[in-house]
Amino acid sequence: MANTEKEHAVLTLKHAGEWSPEGRKDVANWLREQAASLEQEGDTYASRYRARYLS
């Protein structure tokens, strides 16, 4: 049986095991903000949307 599922999203966390508790909290909050934006404004996104957390 062929797999018919398509990949729609990818999340890569670089060196997450080395982050401080505060750093993990900051990224988690940022991800929640991205999720809220996707729900509220996702229909205005381009066909490819990239969000980056830089520190």
mmCIF file with all atom_site columns, C-alpha atoms in Angstrom:
data_model
loop_
_atom_site.group_PDB
_atom_site.id
_atom_site.type_symbol
_atom_site.label_atom_id
_atom_site.label_alt_id
_atom_site.label_comp_id
_atom_site.label_asym_id
_atom_site.label_entity_id
_atom_site.label_seq_id
_atom_site.pdbx_PDB_ins_code
_atom_site.Cartn_x
_atom_site.Cartn_y
_atom_site.Cartn_z
_atom_site.occupancy
_atom_site.B_iso_or_equiv
_atom_site.pdbx_formal_charge
_atom_site.auth_seq_id
_atom_site.auth_comp_id
_atom_site.auth_asym_id
_atom_site.auth_atom_id
_atom_site.pdbx_PDB_model_num
ATOM 1  C CA . MET A 1 1  ? 0.000  0.000  0.000  1.00 0.00 ? 1  MET A CA 1
ATOM 2  C CA . ALA A 1 2  ? 1.428  3.387  -0.997 1.00 0.00 ? 2  ALA A CA 1
ATOM 3  C CA . ASN A 1 3  ? 1.689  6.169  1.554  1.00 0.00 ? 3  ASN A CA 1
ATOM 4  C CA . THR A 1 4  ? -0.618 8.965  0.387  1.00 0.00 ? 4  THR A CA 1
ATOM 5  C CA . GLU A 1 5  ? 0.170  11.370 3.218  1.00 0.00 ? 5  GLU A CA 1
ATOM 6  C CA . LYS A 1 6  ? 1.826  14.620 2.214  1.00 0.00 ? 6  LYS A CA 1
ATOM 7  C CA . GLU A 1 7  ? 4.276  16.531 4.357  1.00 0.00 ? 7  GLU A CA 1
ATOM 8  C CA . HIS A 1 8  ? 2.783  19.935 5.142  1.00 0.00 ? 8  HIS A CA 1
ATOM 9  C CA . ALA A 1 9  ? 5.048  21.187 7.905  1.00 0.00 ? 9  ALA A CA 1
ATOM 10 C CA . VAL A 1 10 ? 8.547  20.602 9.252  1.00 0.00 ? 10 VAL A CA 1
ATOM 11 C CA . LEU A 1 11 ? 9.948  21.854 12.557 1.00 0.00 ? 11 LEU A CA 1
ATOM 12 C CA . THR A 1 12 ? 13.678 21.739 13.241 1.00 0.00 ? 12 THR A CA 1
ATOM 13 C CA . LEU A 1 13 ? 15.060 22.712 16.639 1.00 0.00 ? 13 LEU A CA 1
ATOM 14 C CA . LYS A 1 14 ? 18.824 23.114 16.605 1.00 0.00 ? 14 LYS A CA 1
ATOM 15 C CA . HIS A 1 15 ? 20.719 22.036 19.738 1.00 0.00 ? 15 HIS A CA 1
ATOM 16 C CA . ALA A 1 16 ? 17.514 22.098 21.816 1.00 0.00 ? 16 ALA A CA 1
ATOM 17 C CA . GLY A 1 17 ? 19.076 19.882 24.480 1.00 0.00 ? 17 GLY A CA 1
ATOM 18 C CA . GLU A 1 18 ? 21.650 22.582 25.137 1.00 0.00 ? 18 GLU A CA 1
ATOM 19 C CA . TRP A 1 19 ? 19.145 25.412 25.635 1.00 0.00 ? 19 TRP A CA 1
ATOM 20 C CA . SER A 1 20 ? 18.609 26.991 29.017 1.00 0.00 ? 20 SER A CA 1
ATOM 21 C CA . PRO A 1 21 ? 15.163 26.656 30.608 1.00 0.00 ? 21 PRO A CA 1
ATOM 22 C CA . GLU A 1 22 ? 14.600 30.353 29.812 1.00 0.00 ? 22 GLU A CA 1
ATOM 23 C CA . GLY A 1 23 ? 15.617 29.789 26.189 1.00 0.00 ? 23 GLY A CA 1
ATOM 24 C CA . ARG A 1 24 ? 13.198 26.860 25.854 1.00 0.00 ? 24 ARG A CA 1
ATOM 25 C CA . LYS A 1 25 ? 10.437 28.978 27.356 1.00 0.00 ? 25 LYS A CA 1
ATOM 26 C CA . ASP A 1 26 ? 11.180 31.820 24.925 1.00 0.00 ? 26 ASP A CA 1
ATOM 27 C CA . VAL A 1 27 ? 11.052 29.510 21.909 1.00 0.00 ? 27 VAL A CA 1
ATOM 28 C CA . ALA A 1 28 ? 7.869  27.810 23.161 1.00 0.00 ? 28 ALA A CA 1
ATOM 29 C CA . ASN A 1 29 ? 6.190  31.208 23.543 1.00 0.00 ? 29 ASN A CA 1
ATOM 30 C CA . TRP A 1 30 ? 7.329  32.205 20.064 1.00 0.00 ? 30 TRP A CA 1
ATOM 31 C CA . LEU A 1 31 ? 5.919  28.955 18.642 1.00 0.00 ? 31 LEU A CA 1
ATOM 32 C CA . ARG A 1 32 ? 2.571  29.683 20.307 1.00 0.00 ? 32 ARG A CA 1
ATOM 33 C CA . GLU A 1 33 ? 2.586  33.125 18.678 1.00 0.00 ? 33 GLU A CA 1
ATOM 34 C CA . GLN A 1 34 ? 3.286  31.523 15.302 1.00 0.00 ? 34 GLN A CA 1
ATOM 35 C CA . ALA A 1 35 ? 0.432  29.068 15.837 1.00 0.00 ? 35 ALA A CA 1
ATOM 36 C CA . ALA A 1 36 ? -1.995 31.870 16.692 1.00 0.00 ? 36 ALA A CA 1
ATOM 37 C CA . SER A 1 37 ? -0.908 33.784 13.599 1.00 0.00 ? 37 SER A CA 1
ATOM 38 C CA . LEU A 1 38 ? -1.420 30.690 11.438 1.00 0.00 ? 38 LEU A CA 1
ATOM 39 C CA . GLU A 1 39 ? -4.947 30.232 12.758 1.00 0.00 ? 39 GLU A CA 1
ATOM 40 C CA . GLN A 1 40 ? -5.903 33.901 12.428 1.00 0.00 ? 40 GLN A CA 1
ATOM 41 C CA . GLU A 1 41 ? -4.061 34.947 9.267  1.00 0.00 ? 41 GLU A CA 1
ATOM 42 C CA . GLY A 1 42 ? -3.086 31.709 7.542  1.00 0.00 ? 42 GLY A CA 1
ATOM 43 C CA . ASP A 1 43 ? -5.251 32.420 4.519  1.00 0.00 ? 43 ASP A CA 1
ATOM 44 C CA . THR A 1 44 ? -3.041 35.436 3.737  1.00 0.00 ? 44 THR A CA 1
ATOM 45 C CA . TYR A 1 45 ? 0.224  33.443 3.788  1.00 0.00 ? 45 TYR A CA 1
ATOM 46 C CA . ALA A 1 46 ? 2.149  32.755 0.588  1.00 0.00 ? 46 ALA A CA 1
ATOM 47 C CA . SER A 1 47 ? 2.315  29.191 -0.722 1.00 0.00 ? 47 SER A CA 1
ATOM 48 C CA . ARG A 1 48 ? 5.559  28.766 1.246  1.00 0.00 ? 48 ARG A CA 1
ATOM 49 C CA . TYR A 1 49 ? 5.858  30.391 4.653  1.00 0.00 ? 49 TYR A CA 1
ATOM 50 C CA . ARG A 1 50 ? 9.046  30.378 6.705  1.00 0.00 ? 50 ARG A CA 1
ATOM 51 C CA . ALA A 1 51 ? 9.339  31.668 10.247 1.00 0.00 ? 51 ALA A CA 1
ATOM 52 C CA . ARG A 1 52 ? 12.705 31.916 11.967 1.00 0.00 ? 52 ARG A CA 1
ATOM 53 C CA . TYR A 1 53 ? 13.560 32.474 15.590 1.00 0.00 ? 53 TYR A CA 1
ATOM 54 C CA . LEU A 1 54 ? 16.889 34.271 15.826 1.00 0.00 ? 54 LEU A CA 1
ATOM 55 C CA . SER A 1 55 ? 18.752 35.042 19.024 1.00 0.00 ? 55 SER A CA 1
#
